[in-house]
Short mmCIF file of C-alpha atoms in Angstrom, two decimals:
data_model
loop_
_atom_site.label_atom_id
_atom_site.label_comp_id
_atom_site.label_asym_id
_atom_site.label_seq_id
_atom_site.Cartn_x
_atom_site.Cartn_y
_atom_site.Cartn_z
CA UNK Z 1 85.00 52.12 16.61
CA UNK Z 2 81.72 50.83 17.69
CA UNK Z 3 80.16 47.16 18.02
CA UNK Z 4 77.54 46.92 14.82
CA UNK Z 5 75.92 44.17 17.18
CA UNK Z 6 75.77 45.93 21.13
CA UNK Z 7 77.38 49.43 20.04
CA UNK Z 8 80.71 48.89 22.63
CA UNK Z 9 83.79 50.50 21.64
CA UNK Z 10 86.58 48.53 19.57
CA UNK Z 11 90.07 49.58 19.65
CA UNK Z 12 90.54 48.26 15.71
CA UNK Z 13 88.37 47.66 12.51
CA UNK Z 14 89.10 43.77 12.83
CA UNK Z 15 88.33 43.23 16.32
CA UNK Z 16 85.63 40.86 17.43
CA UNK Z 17 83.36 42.14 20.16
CA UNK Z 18 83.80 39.99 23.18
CA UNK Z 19 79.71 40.78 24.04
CA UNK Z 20 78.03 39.87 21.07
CA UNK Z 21 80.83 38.58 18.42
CA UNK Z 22 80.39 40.80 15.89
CA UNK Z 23 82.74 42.48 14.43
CA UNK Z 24 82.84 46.87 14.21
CA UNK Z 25 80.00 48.55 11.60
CA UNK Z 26 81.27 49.46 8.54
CA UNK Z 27 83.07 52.81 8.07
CA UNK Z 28 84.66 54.29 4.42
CA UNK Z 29 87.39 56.30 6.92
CA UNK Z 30 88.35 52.59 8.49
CA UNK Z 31 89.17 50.86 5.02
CA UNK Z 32 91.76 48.75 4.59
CA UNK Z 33 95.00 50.53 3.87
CA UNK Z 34 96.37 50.35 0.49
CA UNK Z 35 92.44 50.25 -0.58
CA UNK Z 36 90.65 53.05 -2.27
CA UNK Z 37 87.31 54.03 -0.16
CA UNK Z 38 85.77 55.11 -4.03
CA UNK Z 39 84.55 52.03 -5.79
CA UNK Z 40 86.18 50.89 -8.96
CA UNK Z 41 84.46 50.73 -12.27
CA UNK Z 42 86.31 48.52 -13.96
CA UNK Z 43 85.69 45.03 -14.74
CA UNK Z 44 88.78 43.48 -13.24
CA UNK Z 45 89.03 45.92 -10.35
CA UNK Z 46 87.45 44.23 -6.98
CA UNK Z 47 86.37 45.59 -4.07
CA UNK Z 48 87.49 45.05 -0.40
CA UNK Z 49 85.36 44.78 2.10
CA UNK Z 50 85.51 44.67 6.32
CA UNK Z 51 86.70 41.25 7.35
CA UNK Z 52 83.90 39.11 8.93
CA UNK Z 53 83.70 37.06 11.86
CA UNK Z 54 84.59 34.30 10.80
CA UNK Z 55 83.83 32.08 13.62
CA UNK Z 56 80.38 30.65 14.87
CA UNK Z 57 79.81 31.88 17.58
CA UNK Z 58 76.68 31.10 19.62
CA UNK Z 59 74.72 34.08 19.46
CA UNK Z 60 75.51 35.51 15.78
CA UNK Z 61 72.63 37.61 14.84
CA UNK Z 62 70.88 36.58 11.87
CA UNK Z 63 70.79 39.29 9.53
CA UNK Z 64 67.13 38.60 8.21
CA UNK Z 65 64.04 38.54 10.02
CA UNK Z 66 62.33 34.96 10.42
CA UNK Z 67 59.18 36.19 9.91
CA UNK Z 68 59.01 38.97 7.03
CA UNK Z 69 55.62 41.18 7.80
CA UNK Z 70 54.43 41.67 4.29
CA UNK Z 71 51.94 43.99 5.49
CA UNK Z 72 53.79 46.80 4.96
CA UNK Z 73 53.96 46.28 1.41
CA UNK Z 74 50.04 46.20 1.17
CA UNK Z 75 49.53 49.84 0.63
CA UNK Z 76 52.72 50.75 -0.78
CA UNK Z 77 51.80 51.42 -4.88
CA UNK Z 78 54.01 50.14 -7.53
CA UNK Z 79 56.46 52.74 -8.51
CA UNK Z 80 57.95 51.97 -12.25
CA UNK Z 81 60.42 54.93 -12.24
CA UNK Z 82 61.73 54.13 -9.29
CA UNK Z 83 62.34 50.64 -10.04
CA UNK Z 84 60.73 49.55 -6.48
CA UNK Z 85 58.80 46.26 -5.82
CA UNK Z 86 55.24 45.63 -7.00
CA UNK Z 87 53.18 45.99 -4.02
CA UNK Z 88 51.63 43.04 -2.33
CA UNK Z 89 48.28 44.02 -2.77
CA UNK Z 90 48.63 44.27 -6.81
CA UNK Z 91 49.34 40.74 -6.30
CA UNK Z 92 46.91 39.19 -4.12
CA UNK Z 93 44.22 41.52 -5.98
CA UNK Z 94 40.67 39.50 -6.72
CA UNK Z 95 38.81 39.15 -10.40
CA UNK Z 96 38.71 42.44 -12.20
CA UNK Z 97 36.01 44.16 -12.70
CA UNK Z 98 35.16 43.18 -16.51
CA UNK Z 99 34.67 39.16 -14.75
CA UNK Z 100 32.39 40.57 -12.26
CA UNK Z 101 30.23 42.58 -14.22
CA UNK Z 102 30.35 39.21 -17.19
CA UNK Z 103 28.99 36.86 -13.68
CA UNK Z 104 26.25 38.82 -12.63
CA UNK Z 105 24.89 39.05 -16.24
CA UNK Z 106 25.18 35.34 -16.67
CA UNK Z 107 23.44 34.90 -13.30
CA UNK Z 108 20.86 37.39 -14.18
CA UNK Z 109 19.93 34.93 -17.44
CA UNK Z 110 20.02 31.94 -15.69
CA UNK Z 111 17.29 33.55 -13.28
CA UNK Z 112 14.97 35.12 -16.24
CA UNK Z 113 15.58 31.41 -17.68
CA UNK Z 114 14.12 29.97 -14.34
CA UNK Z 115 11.05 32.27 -14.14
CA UNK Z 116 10.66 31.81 -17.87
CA UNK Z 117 10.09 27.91 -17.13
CA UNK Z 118 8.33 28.71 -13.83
CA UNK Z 119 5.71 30.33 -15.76
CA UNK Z 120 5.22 27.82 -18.42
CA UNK Z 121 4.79 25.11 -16.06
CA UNK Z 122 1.66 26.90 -14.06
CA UNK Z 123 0.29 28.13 -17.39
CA UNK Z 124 0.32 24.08 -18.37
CA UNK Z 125 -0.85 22.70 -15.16
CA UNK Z 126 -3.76 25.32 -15.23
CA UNK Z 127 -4.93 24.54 -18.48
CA UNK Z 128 -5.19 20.90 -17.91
CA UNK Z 129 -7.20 21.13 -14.44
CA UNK Z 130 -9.63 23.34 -16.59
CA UNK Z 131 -9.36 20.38 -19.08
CA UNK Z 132 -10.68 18.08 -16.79
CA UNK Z 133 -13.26 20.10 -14.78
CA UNK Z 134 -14.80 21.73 -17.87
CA UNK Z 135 -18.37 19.18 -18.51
CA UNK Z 136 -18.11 16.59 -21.44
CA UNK Z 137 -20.50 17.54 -24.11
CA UNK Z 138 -23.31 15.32 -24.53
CA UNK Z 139 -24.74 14.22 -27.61
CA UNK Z 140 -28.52 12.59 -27.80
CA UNK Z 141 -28.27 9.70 -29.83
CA UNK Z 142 -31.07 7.17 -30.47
CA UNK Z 143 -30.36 3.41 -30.52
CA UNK Z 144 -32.51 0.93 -31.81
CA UNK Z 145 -32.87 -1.64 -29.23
CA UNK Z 146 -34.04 -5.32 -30.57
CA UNK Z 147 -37.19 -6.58 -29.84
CA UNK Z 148 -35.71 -9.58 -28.10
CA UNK Z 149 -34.52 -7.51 -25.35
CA UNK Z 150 -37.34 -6.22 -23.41
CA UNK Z 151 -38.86 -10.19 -23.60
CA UNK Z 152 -35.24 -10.95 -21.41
CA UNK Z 153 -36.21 -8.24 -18.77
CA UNK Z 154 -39.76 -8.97 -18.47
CA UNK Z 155 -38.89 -13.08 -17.71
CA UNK Z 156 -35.85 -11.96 -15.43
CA UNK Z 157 -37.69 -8.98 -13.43
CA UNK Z 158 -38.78 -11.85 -10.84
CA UNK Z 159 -35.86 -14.17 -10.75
CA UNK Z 160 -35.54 -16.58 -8.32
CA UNK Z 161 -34.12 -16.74 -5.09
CA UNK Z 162 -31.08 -18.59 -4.66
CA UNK Z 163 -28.69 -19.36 -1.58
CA UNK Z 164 -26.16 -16.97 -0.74
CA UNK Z 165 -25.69 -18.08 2.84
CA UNK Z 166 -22.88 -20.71 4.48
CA UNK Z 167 -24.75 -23.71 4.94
CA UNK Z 168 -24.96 -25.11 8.02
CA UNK Z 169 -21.95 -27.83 8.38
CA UNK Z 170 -22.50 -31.09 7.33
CA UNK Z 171 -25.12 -29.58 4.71
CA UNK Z 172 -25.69 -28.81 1.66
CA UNK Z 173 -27.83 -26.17 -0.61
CA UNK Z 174 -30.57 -27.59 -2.83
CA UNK Z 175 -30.85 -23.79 -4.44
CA UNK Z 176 -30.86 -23.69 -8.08
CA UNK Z 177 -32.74 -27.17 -8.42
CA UNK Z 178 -35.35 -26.84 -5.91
CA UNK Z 179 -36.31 -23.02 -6.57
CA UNK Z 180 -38.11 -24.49 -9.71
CA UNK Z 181 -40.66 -26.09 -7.62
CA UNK Z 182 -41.55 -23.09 -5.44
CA UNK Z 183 -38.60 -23.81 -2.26
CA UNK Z 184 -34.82 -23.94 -1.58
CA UNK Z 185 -33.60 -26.02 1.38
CA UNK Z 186 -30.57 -27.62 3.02
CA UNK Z 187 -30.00 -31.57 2.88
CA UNK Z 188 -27.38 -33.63 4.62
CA UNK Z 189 -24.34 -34.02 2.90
CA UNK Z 190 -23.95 -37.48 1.38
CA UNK Z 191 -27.96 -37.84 0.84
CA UNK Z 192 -29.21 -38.15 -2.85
CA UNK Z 193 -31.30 -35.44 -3.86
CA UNK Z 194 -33.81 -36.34 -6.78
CA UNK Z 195 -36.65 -35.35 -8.40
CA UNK Z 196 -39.85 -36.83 -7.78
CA UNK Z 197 -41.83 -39.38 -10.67
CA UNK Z 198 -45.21 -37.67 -11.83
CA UNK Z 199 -45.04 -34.49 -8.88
CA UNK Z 200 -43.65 -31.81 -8.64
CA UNK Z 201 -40.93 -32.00 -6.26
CA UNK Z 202 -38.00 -33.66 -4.51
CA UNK Z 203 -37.20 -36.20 -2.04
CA UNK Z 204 -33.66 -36.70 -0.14
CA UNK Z 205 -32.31 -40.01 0.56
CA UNK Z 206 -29.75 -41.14 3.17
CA UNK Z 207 -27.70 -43.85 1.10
CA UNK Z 208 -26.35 -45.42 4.37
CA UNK Z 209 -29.89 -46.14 5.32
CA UNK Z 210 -32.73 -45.96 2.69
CA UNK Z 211 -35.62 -45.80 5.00
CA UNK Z 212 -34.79 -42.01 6.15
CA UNK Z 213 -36.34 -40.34 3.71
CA UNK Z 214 -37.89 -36.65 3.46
CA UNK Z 215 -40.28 -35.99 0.50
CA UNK Z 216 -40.97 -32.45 -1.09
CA UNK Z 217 -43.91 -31.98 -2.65
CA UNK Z 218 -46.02 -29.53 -4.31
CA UNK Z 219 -49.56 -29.78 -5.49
CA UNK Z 220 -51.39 -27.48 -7.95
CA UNK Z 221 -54.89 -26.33 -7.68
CA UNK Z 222 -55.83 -27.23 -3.79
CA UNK Z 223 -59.03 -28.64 -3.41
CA UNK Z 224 -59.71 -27.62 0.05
CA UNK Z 225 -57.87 -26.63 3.51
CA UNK Z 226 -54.43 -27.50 4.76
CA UNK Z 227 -56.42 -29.96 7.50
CA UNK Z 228 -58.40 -31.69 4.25
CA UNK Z 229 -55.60 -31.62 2.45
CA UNK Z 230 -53.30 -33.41 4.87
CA UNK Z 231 -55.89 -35.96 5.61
CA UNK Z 232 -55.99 -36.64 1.86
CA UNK Z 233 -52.40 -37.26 1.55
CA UNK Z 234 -52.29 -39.85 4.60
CA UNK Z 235 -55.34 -41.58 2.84
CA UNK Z 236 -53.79 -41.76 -0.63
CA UNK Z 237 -49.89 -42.80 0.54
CA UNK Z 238 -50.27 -44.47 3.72
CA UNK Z 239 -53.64 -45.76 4.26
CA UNK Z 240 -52.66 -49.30 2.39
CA UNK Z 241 -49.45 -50.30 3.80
CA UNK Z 242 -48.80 -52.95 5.83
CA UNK Z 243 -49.36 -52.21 9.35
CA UNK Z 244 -50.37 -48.63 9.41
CA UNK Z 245 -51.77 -47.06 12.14
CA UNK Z 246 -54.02 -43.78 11.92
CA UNK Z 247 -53.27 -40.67 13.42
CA UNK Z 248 -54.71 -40.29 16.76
CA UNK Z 249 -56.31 -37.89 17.09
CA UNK Z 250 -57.65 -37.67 13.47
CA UNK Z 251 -56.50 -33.77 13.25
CA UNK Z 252 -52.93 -32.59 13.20
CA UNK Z 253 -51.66 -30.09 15.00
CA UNK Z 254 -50.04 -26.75 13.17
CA UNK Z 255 -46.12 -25.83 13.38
CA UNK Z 256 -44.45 -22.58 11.48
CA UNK Z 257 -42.25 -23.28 8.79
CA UNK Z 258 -40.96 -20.94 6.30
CA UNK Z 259 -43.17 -18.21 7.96
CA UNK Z 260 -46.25 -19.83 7.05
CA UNK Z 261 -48.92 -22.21 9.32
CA UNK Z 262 -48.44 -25.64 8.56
CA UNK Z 263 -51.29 -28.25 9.71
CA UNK Z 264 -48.63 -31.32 10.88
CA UNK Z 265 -49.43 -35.26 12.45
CA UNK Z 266 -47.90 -38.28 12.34
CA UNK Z 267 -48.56 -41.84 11.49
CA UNK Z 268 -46.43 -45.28 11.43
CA UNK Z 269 -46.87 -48.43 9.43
CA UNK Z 270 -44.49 -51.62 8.91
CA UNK Z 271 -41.73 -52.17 6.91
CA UNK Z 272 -39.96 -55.70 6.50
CA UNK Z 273 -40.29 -56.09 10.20
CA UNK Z 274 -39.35 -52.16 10.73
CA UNK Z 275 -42.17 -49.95 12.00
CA UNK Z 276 -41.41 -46.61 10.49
CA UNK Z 277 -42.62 -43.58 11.94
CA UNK Z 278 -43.59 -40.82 9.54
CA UNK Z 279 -44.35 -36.82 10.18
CA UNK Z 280 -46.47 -35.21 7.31
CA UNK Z 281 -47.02 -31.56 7.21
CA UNK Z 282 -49.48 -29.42 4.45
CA UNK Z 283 -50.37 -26.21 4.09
CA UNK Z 284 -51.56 -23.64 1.17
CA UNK Z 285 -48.96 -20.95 0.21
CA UNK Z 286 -49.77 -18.76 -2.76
CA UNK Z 287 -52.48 -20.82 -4.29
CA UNK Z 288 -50.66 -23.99 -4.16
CA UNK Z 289 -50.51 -26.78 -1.61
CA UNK Z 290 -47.04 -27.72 -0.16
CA UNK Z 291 -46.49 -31.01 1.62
CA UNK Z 292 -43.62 -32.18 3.69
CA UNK Z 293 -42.74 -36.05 4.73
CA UNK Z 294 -39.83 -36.89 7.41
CA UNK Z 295 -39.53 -40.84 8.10
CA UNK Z 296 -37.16 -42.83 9.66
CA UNK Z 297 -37.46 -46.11 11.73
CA UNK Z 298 -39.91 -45.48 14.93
CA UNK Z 299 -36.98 -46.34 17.49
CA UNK Z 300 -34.55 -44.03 15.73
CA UNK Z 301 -36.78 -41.15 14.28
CA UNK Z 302 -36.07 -38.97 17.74
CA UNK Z 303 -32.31 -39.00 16.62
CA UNK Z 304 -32.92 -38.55 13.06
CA UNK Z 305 -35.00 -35.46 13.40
CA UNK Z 306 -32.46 -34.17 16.17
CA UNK Z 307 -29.58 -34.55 13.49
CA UNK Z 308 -31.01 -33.96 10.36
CA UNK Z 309 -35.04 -32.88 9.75
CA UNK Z 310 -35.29 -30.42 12.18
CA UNK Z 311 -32.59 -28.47 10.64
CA UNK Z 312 -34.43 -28.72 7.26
CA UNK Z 313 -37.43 -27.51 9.05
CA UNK Z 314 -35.08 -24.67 10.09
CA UNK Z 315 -34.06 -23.84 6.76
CA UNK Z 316 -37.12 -24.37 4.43
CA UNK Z 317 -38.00 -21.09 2.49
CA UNK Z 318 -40.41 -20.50 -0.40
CA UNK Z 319 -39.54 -18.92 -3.96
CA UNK Z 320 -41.69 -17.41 -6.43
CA UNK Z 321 -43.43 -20.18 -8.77
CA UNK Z 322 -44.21 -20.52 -12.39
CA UNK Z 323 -40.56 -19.43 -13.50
CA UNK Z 324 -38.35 -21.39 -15.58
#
């Protein structure tokens, strides 16, 4: 008998190979006497087999694989008359091809759907760009204006011309009040501006000290030249007060103000003990005679003018007369 492990030769059916441990392979002529080697049919008859080892040995073969290879089984087709086992590929087989064919026709929709929307959305955007490019159509319609309305625009086509600018600091815009009267100016800050009694103009004040005064004037209807007219107003203002004292010589001298030649001199008389020193300044703009006064006490005028009048001077500017 021969080792079902190594294949060695056994002297009996029971003996255990001293090699491997395993015990002979199985042979009908080798059964067990007293046994039938023809299997019994009957339900109470049992059948006999080879004793096994029944030690454990160390190295007792294992009489299924560790790894099965199921590959085999892959290509092997299910047989159903032969009873055999349904092939591994019958079982691992994908979606059939009804699903497949029932996918693609859904995807197919979905993409008709999304060119279907595709389209509608161009078709709208185009048709409101031509919307808004396509000209508005214009209508002539005639309006009856009022009569009132073309008096407005022919007394506001010369309007008058106000102060936009910063003043200078420490100053102040005499703009809307002044324009009136055919000028705009700046005036200190903290001086009263008012208008002048029975002229046409405005004089500025210095609250602190009264007797720094500059005068604004404007005279309709000039009687003669800037010169004449200057000597006219010394002679009519000055001439009587206490102490005065005649310029010397006679004629002024001109100065540029407002970009127009001014004919200018200056004359002092007394005032409670104070001799006051006074600058006068005429010329003829536009058919009508502008005159300018600056005084302030004789020692103090130099300063005055320094901080304050020669910064009007600076800013002095005609506007258009004979506007309300």
């Amino acid at each position: 008998m021969k080792c079902s492990g190594c294949g060695n030769e056994l002297q009996s059916a029971g003996e255990v190979c001293r090699d491997c441990g395993n015990t002979p392979a199985f042979d009908p002529t080798y059964v067990t006497p007293g046994v039938s080697s023809e299997f019994h049919q009957g339900e109470t008859e049992a059948i006999n087999l080879p004793r096994r080892n029944s030690q454990q040995l160390p190295h007792q073969r294992n009489p299924y694989p560790p790894d099965p290879n199921y590959e085999a089984f892959q290509h092997q087709p299910y047989n159903a008359q032969s009873g055999g086992p349904p092939s591994m590929a019958r079982l691992r087989r994908g979606p059939s091809h009804s699903t497949i064919l029932v996918a693609c026709i859904c995807l197919v929709l979905v993409f008709i759907g999304a060119i279907g929307l595709s389209t509608m959305y161009v078709t709208s955007q185009g048709n409101q760009q031509k919307a808004t490019q396509e000209p508005l159509h214009t209508y002539k319609t005639t309006v009856a204006m009022p009569t009132t309305t073309t008096a407005v625009m022919s007394a506001t086509a010369t309007p008058l011309v106000v102060p936009t600018t910063v003043p200078e600091a420490g100053f102040t815009w005499c703009g809307s009040d002044c324009a009136p009267d055919g000028f705009i100016d700046q005036f200190p800050v903290g001086w009263q501006a008012s208008a002048l009694s029975g002229v046409t103009g405005f004089q500025f004040v210095n609250l602190q000290q009264p007797d720094q005064v500059a005068v604004f004037k404007r005279l309709d209807n000039p009687t003669g030249t800037a010169d004449q007219l200057l000597a006219t107003e010394i002679q009519a203002v000055y001439a009587s007060k206490p102490g005065y004292e005649a310029p010397q010589p006679p004629t002024g001298q001109t100065a540029t103000i407002g970009g127009e030649t001014w004919s200018t001199t200056a004359i002092a008389y007394m005032n409670n003990q104070t001799k006051e020193h006074v600058t006068i300044c005429a010329t003829v703009h536009q058919g009508k005679t502008f005159v300018l006064e600056f005084q302030a006490p004789d020692a103090q005028f130099a300063q005055v003018s320094t901080a304050y009048y020669n910064i009007m001077i600076g800013k002095f500017q005609f506007t258009q007369t004979g506007t309300p």
